[in-house]
Every structure is written in structure tokens, then in C-alpha cells.
Amino acid sequence: MSTTDATWLSQDAYDRLQAELNELIAARPAMAAEINARREEGDLRENGGYHAAREEQGKAEGRIRQLQELLRVARVGEAPKGDGVSVGTVVTIYFDDDTDDTETFLLGSREIAATTDLTVYSPESALGQAITGARKGQTVTYTAPSGHDIKVTVVSFEAFAG
């Protein structure tokens, strides 16, 4: 994984995600006890409480795996400064040659969204892929999920301060 492909997290975001992971892991015994209690209520085919508890356990285990992987590969600190847009930068663009139609957002992972009021776009999104590596003043075109081609120009970008 190169430094431009890495998921960069501020220390605060990393600590918050680690705390969430620790809470989910600590809740495992209580969740298992809930499932066992619901199992003893009777016929499992008609036991909504048991199925709801199992579904919640599945969601929690999925989130645990997601957080473990994110924290395993994440880099803590400020993303390296480059001469083009990269993950971990706050980007301002304008649309279709209309300099009054601007948008400012963070190019980063969904998990970082909880730490900022900025809109967060994934680097894997159509827009994210199109602007990654673009320089100030550069115009790029991408195909939106609707199938329409959209032209955007990078006005500015800077490292996310978190």
C-alpha cells in the first residue's frame, strides 16, 4: 500500500475508532448471554427476540471486523503533502465552468465523517477517482452513477486538519 492509497486518520479519529472497537468487544459476553436467554424462551422458529438478538450480534461482529481492518492498515498523522489531490485532503471544486457553483468536501473514508462537518467523498467514488492526483486549476471529467458526464475543476486542496 502506497502512502497515497493509505487511509490517514488523525490521532483523535484513530482513538475514537479504537474506543468503539473496544466497546464492541467488551459487549460480546452480554450479547451472548442475551442470545442464550432468548434461546431458552422456546421454539426458535417463532422466537422473534432470539432472531433479533442474533441479527444484532451479526451486525456487531461485522463492525468489529471492519474496525479491526481499518485500524490495522490506517496511518495516524497528517497525509503526506503532494502536488495533487489525495486521500485526506479538503478539496474545493467548481462544476461545468461555473465558478459560482462550488463545493468543498473531504476526500477520505466514511469513518472519518463522524469527526467533521464536511461532506466526505470516498476515493473510490466516481468523483474521488477522477480528482485523485489532480492539481489546482486542473479540469477533469467523470461519469456519475446516473450515466451523465460531469466536468469539475479543482479550485484548491489542503491537508485535513481533523
PDB file of C-alpha atoms in Angstrom:
ATOM      1  CA  MET A   1       0.000   0.000   0.000  1.00  0.00           C
ATOM      2  CA  SER A   2       1.485   3.306  -1.006  1.00  0.00           C
ATOM      3  CA  THR A   3       1.167   6.420   1.127  1.00  0.00           C
ATOM      4  CA  THR A   4      -1.308   7.877  -1.368  1.00  0.00           C
ATOM      5  CA  ASP A   5      -3.544   4.787  -1.063  1.00  0.00           C
ATOM      6  CA  ALA A   6      -3.357   4.647   2.741  1.00  0.00           C
ATOM      7  CA  THR A   7      -6.247   5.624   4.971  1.00  0.00           C
ATOM      8  CA  TRP A   8      -4.950   8.539   7.002  1.00  0.00           C
ATOM      9  CA  LEU A   9      -6.598   9.240  10.350  1.00  0.00           C
ATOM     10  CA  SER A  10      -5.977  11.972  12.866  1.00  0.00           C
ATOM     11  CA  GLN A  11      -4.940  10.713  16.303  1.00  0.00           C
ATOM     12  CA  ASP A  12      -8.382  11.752  17.586  1.00  0.00           C
ATOM     13  CA  ALA A  13     -10.198   9.742  14.902  1.00  0.00           C
ATOM     14  CA  TYR A  14      -7.954   6.717  15.481  1.00  0.00           C
ATOM     15  CA  ASP A  15      -8.560   6.877  19.257  1.00  0.00           C
ATOM     16  CA  ARG A  16     -12.328   7.239  18.756  1.00  0.00           C
ATOM     17  CA  LEU A  17     -12.462   4.217  16.432  1.00  0.00           C
ATOM     18  CA  GLN A  18     -10.260   2.172  18.794  1.00  0.00           C
ATOM     19  CA  ALA A  19     -12.606   3.042  21.691  1.00  0.00           C
ATOM     20  CA  GLU A  20     -15.614   1.935  19.615  1.00  0.00           C
ATOM     21  CA  LEU A  21     -13.859  -1.356  18.827  1.00  0.00           C
ATOM     22  CA  ASN A  22     -13.028  -1.919  22.499  1.00  0.00           C
ATOM     23  CA  GLU A  23     -16.667  -1.266  23.496  1.00  0.00           C
ATOM     24  CA  LEU A  24     -17.968  -3.720  20.897  1.00  0.00           C
ATOM     25  CA  ILE A  25     -15.529  -6.420  22.002  1.00  0.00           C
ATOM     26  CA  ALA A  26     -16.380  -5.821  25.669  1.00  0.00           C
ATOM     27  CA  ALA A  27     -20.103  -6.205  24.838  1.00  0.00           C
ATOM     28  CA  ARG A  28     -19.649  -9.699  23.347  1.00  0.00           C
ATOM     29  CA  PRO A  29     -20.343 -11.630  26.605  1.00  0.00           C
ATOM     30  CA  ALA A  30     -23.527  -9.635  27.289  1.00  0.00           C
ATOM     31  CA  MET A  31     -24.683 -10.222  23.729  1.00  0.00           C
ATOM     32  CA  ALA A  32     -24.021 -13.973  24.026  1.00  0.00           C
ATOM     33  CA  ALA A  33     -25.948 -14.053  27.315  1.00  0.00           C
ATOM     34  CA  GLU A  34     -28.883 -12.257  25.638  1.00  0.00           C
ATOM     35  CA  ILE A  35     -28.932 -14.823  22.836  1.00  0.00           C
ATOM     36  CA  ASN A  36     -28.859 -17.710  25.347  1.00  0.00           C
ATOM     37  CA  ALA A  37     -31.677 -16.144  27.362  1.00  0.00           C
ATOM     38  CA  ARG A  38     -33.787 -15.696  24.218  1.00  0.00           C
ATOM     39  CA  ARG A  39     -32.988 -19.263  23.073  1.00  0.00           C
ATOM     40  CA  GLU A  40     -34.492 -20.639  26.278  1.00  0.00           C
ATOM     41  CA  GLU A  41     -37.798 -18.864  25.641  1.00  0.00           C
ATOM     42  CA  GLY A  42     -38.974 -21.689  23.440  1.00  0.00           C
ATOM     43  CA  ASP A  43     -39.426 -22.629  19.789  1.00  0.00           C
ATOM     44  CA  LEU A  44     -36.699 -20.868  17.792  1.00  0.00           C
ATOM     45  CA  ARG A  45     -38.811 -20.810  14.617  1.00  0.00           C
ATOM     46  CA  GLU A  46     -41.252 -18.394  16.229  1.00  0.00           C
ATOM     47  CA  ASN A  47     -38.896 -16.604  18.609  1.00  0.00           C
ATOM     48  CA  GLY A  48     -38.541 -13.036  17.321  1.00  0.00           C
ATOM     49  CA  GLY A  49     -36.407 -11.966  20.278  1.00  0.00           C
ATOM     50  CA  TYR A  50     -33.863 -14.686  19.554  1.00  0.00           C
ATOM     51  CA  HIS A  51     -33.644 -13.802  15.863  1.00  0.00           C
ATOM     52  CA  ALA A  52     -33.344 -10.078  16.654  1.00  0.00           C
ATOM     53  CA  ALA A  53     -30.531 -10.773  19.134  1.00  0.00           C
ATOM     54  CA  ARG A  54     -28.706 -12.923  16.551  1.00  0.00           C
ATOM     55  CA  GLU A  55     -29.099 -10.189  13.931  1.00  0.00           C
ATOM     56  CA  GLU A  56     -27.653  -7.599  16.320  1.00  0.00           C
ATOM     57  CA  GLN A  57     -24.754  -9.948  17.066  1.00  0.00           C
ATOM     58  CA  GLY A  58     -24.086 -10.289  13.333  1.00  0.00           C
ATOM     59  CA  LYS A  59     -24.070  -6.518  12.861  1.00  0.00           C
ATOM     60  CA  ALA A  60     -21.722  -6.039  15.819  1.00  0.00           C
ATOM     61  CA  GLU A  61     -19.327  -8.738  14.583  1.00  0.00           C
ATOM     62  CA  GLY A  62     -19.318  -7.176  11.114  1.00  0.00           C
ATOM     63  CA  ARG A  63     -18.475  -3.780  12.583  1.00  0.00           C
ATOM     64  CA  ILE A  64     -15.722  -5.350  14.727  1.00  0.00           C
ATOM     65  CA  ARG A  65     -14.119  -6.896  11.638  1.00  0.00           C
ATOM     66  CA  GLN A  66     -14.449  -3.599   9.731  1.00  0.00           C
ATOM     67  CA  LEU A  67     -12.842  -1.594  12.535  1.00  0.00           C
ATOM     68  CA  GLN A  68     -10.068  -4.147  13.055  1.00  0.00           C
ATOM     69  CA  GLU A  69      -9.128  -3.995   9.379  1.00  0.00           C
ATOM     70  CA  LEU A  70      -9.353  -0.207   9.187  1.00  0.00           C
ATOM     71  CA  LEU A  71      -7.193   0.262  12.274  1.00  0.00           C
ATOM     72  CA  ARG A  72      -4.737  -2.394  11.067  1.00  0.00           C
ATOM     73  CA  VAL A  73      -3.991  -0.548   7.818  1.00  0.00           C
ATOM     74  CA  ALA A  74      -4.612   3.060   8.906  1.00  0.00           C
ATOM     75  CA  ARG A  75      -1.809   5.541   9.212  1.00  0.00           C
ATOM     76  CA  VAL A  76      -2.018   8.049  12.015  1.00  0.00           C
ATOM     77  CA  GLY A  77      -0.952  11.587  11.368  1.00  0.00           C
ATOM     78  CA  GLU A  78      -1.134  14.014   8.513  1.00  0.00           C
ATOM     79  CA  ALA A  79      -1.218  12.632   4.993  1.00  0.00           C
ATOM     80  CA  PRO A  80       1.927  13.459   3.077  1.00  0.00           C
ATOM     81  CA  LYS A  81       1.707  16.647   1.112  1.00  0.00           C
ATOM     82  CA  GLY A  82       1.822  16.126  -2.577  1.00  0.00           C
ATOM     83  CA  ASP A  83       1.311  18.273  -5.581  1.00  0.00           C
ATOM     84  CA  GLY A  84      -2.081  16.726  -6.335  1.00  0.00           C
ATOM     85  CA  VAL A  85      -5.352  15.860  -4.597  1.00  0.00           C
ATOM     86  CA  SER A  86      -5.010  12.783  -2.389  1.00  0.00           C
ATOM     87  CA  VAL A  87      -6.875  10.967   0.356  1.00  0.00           C
ATOM     88  CA  GLY A  88      -7.053  13.120   3.452  1.00  0.00           C
ATOM     89  CA  THR A  89      -7.355  16.443   1.678  1.00  0.00           C
ATOM     90  CA  VAL A  90     -10.092  19.049   1.829  1.00  0.00           C
ATOM     91  CA  VAL A  91     -10.932  19.872  -1.776  1.00  0.00           C
ATOM     92  CA  THR A  92     -12.863  22.759  -3.331  1.00  0.00           C
ATOM     93  CA  ILE A  93     -14.126  22.265  -6.888  1.00  0.00           C
ATOM     94  CA  TYR A  94     -16.462  24.021  -9.254  1.00  0.00           C
ATOM     95  CA  PHE A  95     -18.773  22.409 -11.776  1.00  0.00           C
ATOM     96  CA  ASP A  96     -19.039  22.819 -15.556  1.00  0.00           C
ATOM     97  CA  ASP A  97     -17.128  26.097 -15.953  1.00  0.00           C
ATOM     98  CA  ASP A  98     -19.460  27.833 -13.444  1.00  0.00           C
ATOM     99  CA  THR A  99     -17.072  29.324 -10.870  1.00  0.00           C
ATOM    100  CA  ASP A 100     -20.045  30.215  -8.642  1.00  0.00           C
ATOM    101  CA  ASP A 101     -21.161  26.552  -8.383  1.00  0.00           C
ATOM    102  CA  THR A 102     -18.546  25.329  -5.900  1.00  0.00           C
ATOM    103  CA  GLU A 103     -18.412  22.503  -3.404  1.00  0.00           C
ATOM    104  CA  THR A 104     -15.918  21.855  -0.624  1.00  0.00           C
ATOM    105  CA  PHE A 105     -15.522  18.344   0.795  1.00  0.00           C
ATOM    106  CA  LEU A 106     -13.088  15.914   2.368  1.00  0.00           C
ATOM    107  CA  LEU A 107     -11.708  13.084   0.270  1.00  0.00           C
ATOM    108  CA  GLY A 108     -11.456  10.245   2.777  1.00  0.00           C
ATOM    109  CA  SER A 109     -13.005   7.220   4.430  1.00  0.00           C
ATOM    110  CA  ARG A 110     -16.543   7.021   5.727  1.00  0.00           C
ATOM    111  CA  GLU A 111     -15.276   6.513   9.278  1.00  0.00           C
ATOM    112  CA  ILE A 112     -13.734   9.990   9.324  1.00  0.00           C
ATOM    113  CA  ALA A 113     -17.160  11.543   8.596  1.00  0.00           C
ATOM    114  CA  ALA A 114     -18.064  11.467  12.300  1.00  0.00           C
ATOM    115  CA  THR A 115     -15.148  13.759  13.103  1.00  0.00           C
ATOM    116  CA  THR A 116     -16.070  16.603  10.740  1.00  0.00           C
ATOM    117  CA  ASP A 117     -18.983  18.679   9.495  1.00  0.00           C
ATOM    118  CA  LEU A 118     -17.607  18.453   5.960  1.00  0.00           C
ATOM    119  CA  THR A 119     -19.197  16.199   3.390  1.00  0.00           C
ATOM    120  CA  VAL A 120     -16.910  13.185   2.869  1.00  0.00           C
ATOM    121  CA  TYR A 121     -16.432  11.558  -0.526  1.00  0.00           C
ATOM    122  CA  SER A 122     -14.753   8.201  -0.846  1.00  0.00           C
ATOM    123  CA  PRO A 123     -11.637   7.999  -3.011  1.00  0.00           C
ATOM    124  CA  GLU A 124     -13.344   5.006  -4.649  1.00  0.00           C
ATOM    125  CA  SER A 125     -16.346   7.113  -5.749  1.00  0.00           C
ATOM    126  CA  ALA A 126     -16.510   8.319  -9.351  1.00  0.00           C
ATOM    127  CA  LEU A 127     -15.656  11.870  -8.269  1.00  0.00           C
ATOM    128  CA  GLY A 128     -12.925  10.676  -5.903  1.00  0.00           C
ATOM    129  CA  GLN A 129     -11.244   8.597  -8.600  1.00  0.00           C
ATOM    130  CA  ALA A 130     -11.436  11.459 -11.091  1.00  0.00           C
ATOM    131  CA  ILE A 131      -9.841  14.097  -8.860  1.00  0.00           C
ATOM    132  CA  THR A 132      -7.192  11.935  -7.173  1.00  0.00           C
ATOM    133  CA  GLY A 133      -3.874  13.294  -8.361  1.00  0.00           C
ATOM    134  CA  ALA A 134      -5.427  16.389  -9.952  1.00  0.00           C
ATOM    135  CA  ARG A 135      -3.669  19.702  -9.375  1.00  0.00           C
ATOM    136  CA  LYS A 136      -5.027  23.149  -8.617  1.00  0.00           C
ATOM    137  CA  GLY A 137      -6.721  24.558 -11.735  1.00  0.00           C
ATOM    138  CA  GLN A 138      -6.944  21.162 -13.448  1.00  0.00           C
ATOM    139  CA  THR A 139     -10.279  20.166 -15.019  1.00  0.00           C
ATOM    140  CA  VAL A 140     -11.365  16.526 -15.056  1.00  0.00           C
ATOM    141  CA  THR A 141     -14.468  14.759 -16.323  1.00  0.00           C
ATOM    142  CA  TYR A 142     -16.097  11.750 -14.711  1.00  0.00           C
ATOM    143  CA  THR A 143     -19.215   9.707 -15.294  1.00  0.00           C
ATOM    144  CA  ALA A 144     -21.733   9.988 -12.476  1.00  0.00           C
ATOM    145  CA  PRO A 145     -23.721   6.926 -11.368  1.00  0.00           C
ATOM    146  CA  SER A 146     -26.657   8.410 -13.329  1.00  0.00           C
ATOM    147  CA  GLY A 147     -24.588   7.993 -16.508  1.00  0.00           C
ATOM    148  CA  HIS A 148     -24.057  11.718 -17.103  1.00  0.00           C
ATOM    149  CA  ASP A 149     -20.576  13.108 -17.684  1.00  0.00           C
ATOM    150  CA  ILE A 150     -19.700  15.830 -15.190  1.00  0.00           C
ATOM    151  CA  LYS A 151     -16.829  18.263 -15.569  1.00  0.00           C
ATOM    152  CA  VAL A 152     -15.185  19.673 -12.441  1.00  0.00           C
ATOM    153  CA  THR A 153     -12.226  21.968 -11.875  1.00  0.00           C
ATOM    154  CA  VAL A 154     -10.068  21.788  -8.744  1.00  0.00           C
ATOM    155  CA  VAL A 155     -10.008  25.236  -7.124  1.00  0.00           C
ATOM    156  CA  SER A 156      -7.880  24.311  -4.122  1.00  0.00           C
ATOM    157  CA  PHE A 157      -6.919  21.493  -1.767  1.00  0.00           C
ATOM    158  CA  GLU A 158      -5.201  21.219   1.575  1.00  0.00           C
ATOM    159  CA  ALA A 159      -4.482  18.554   4.168  1.00  0.00           C
ATOM    160  CA  PHE A 160      -7.375  17.822   6.522  1.00  0.00           C
ATOM    161  CA  ALA A 161      -6.595  19.179   9.964  1.00  0.00           C
ATOM    162  CA  GLY A 162      -9.081  16.885  11.700  1.00  0.00           C
TER     163      GLY A 162
END
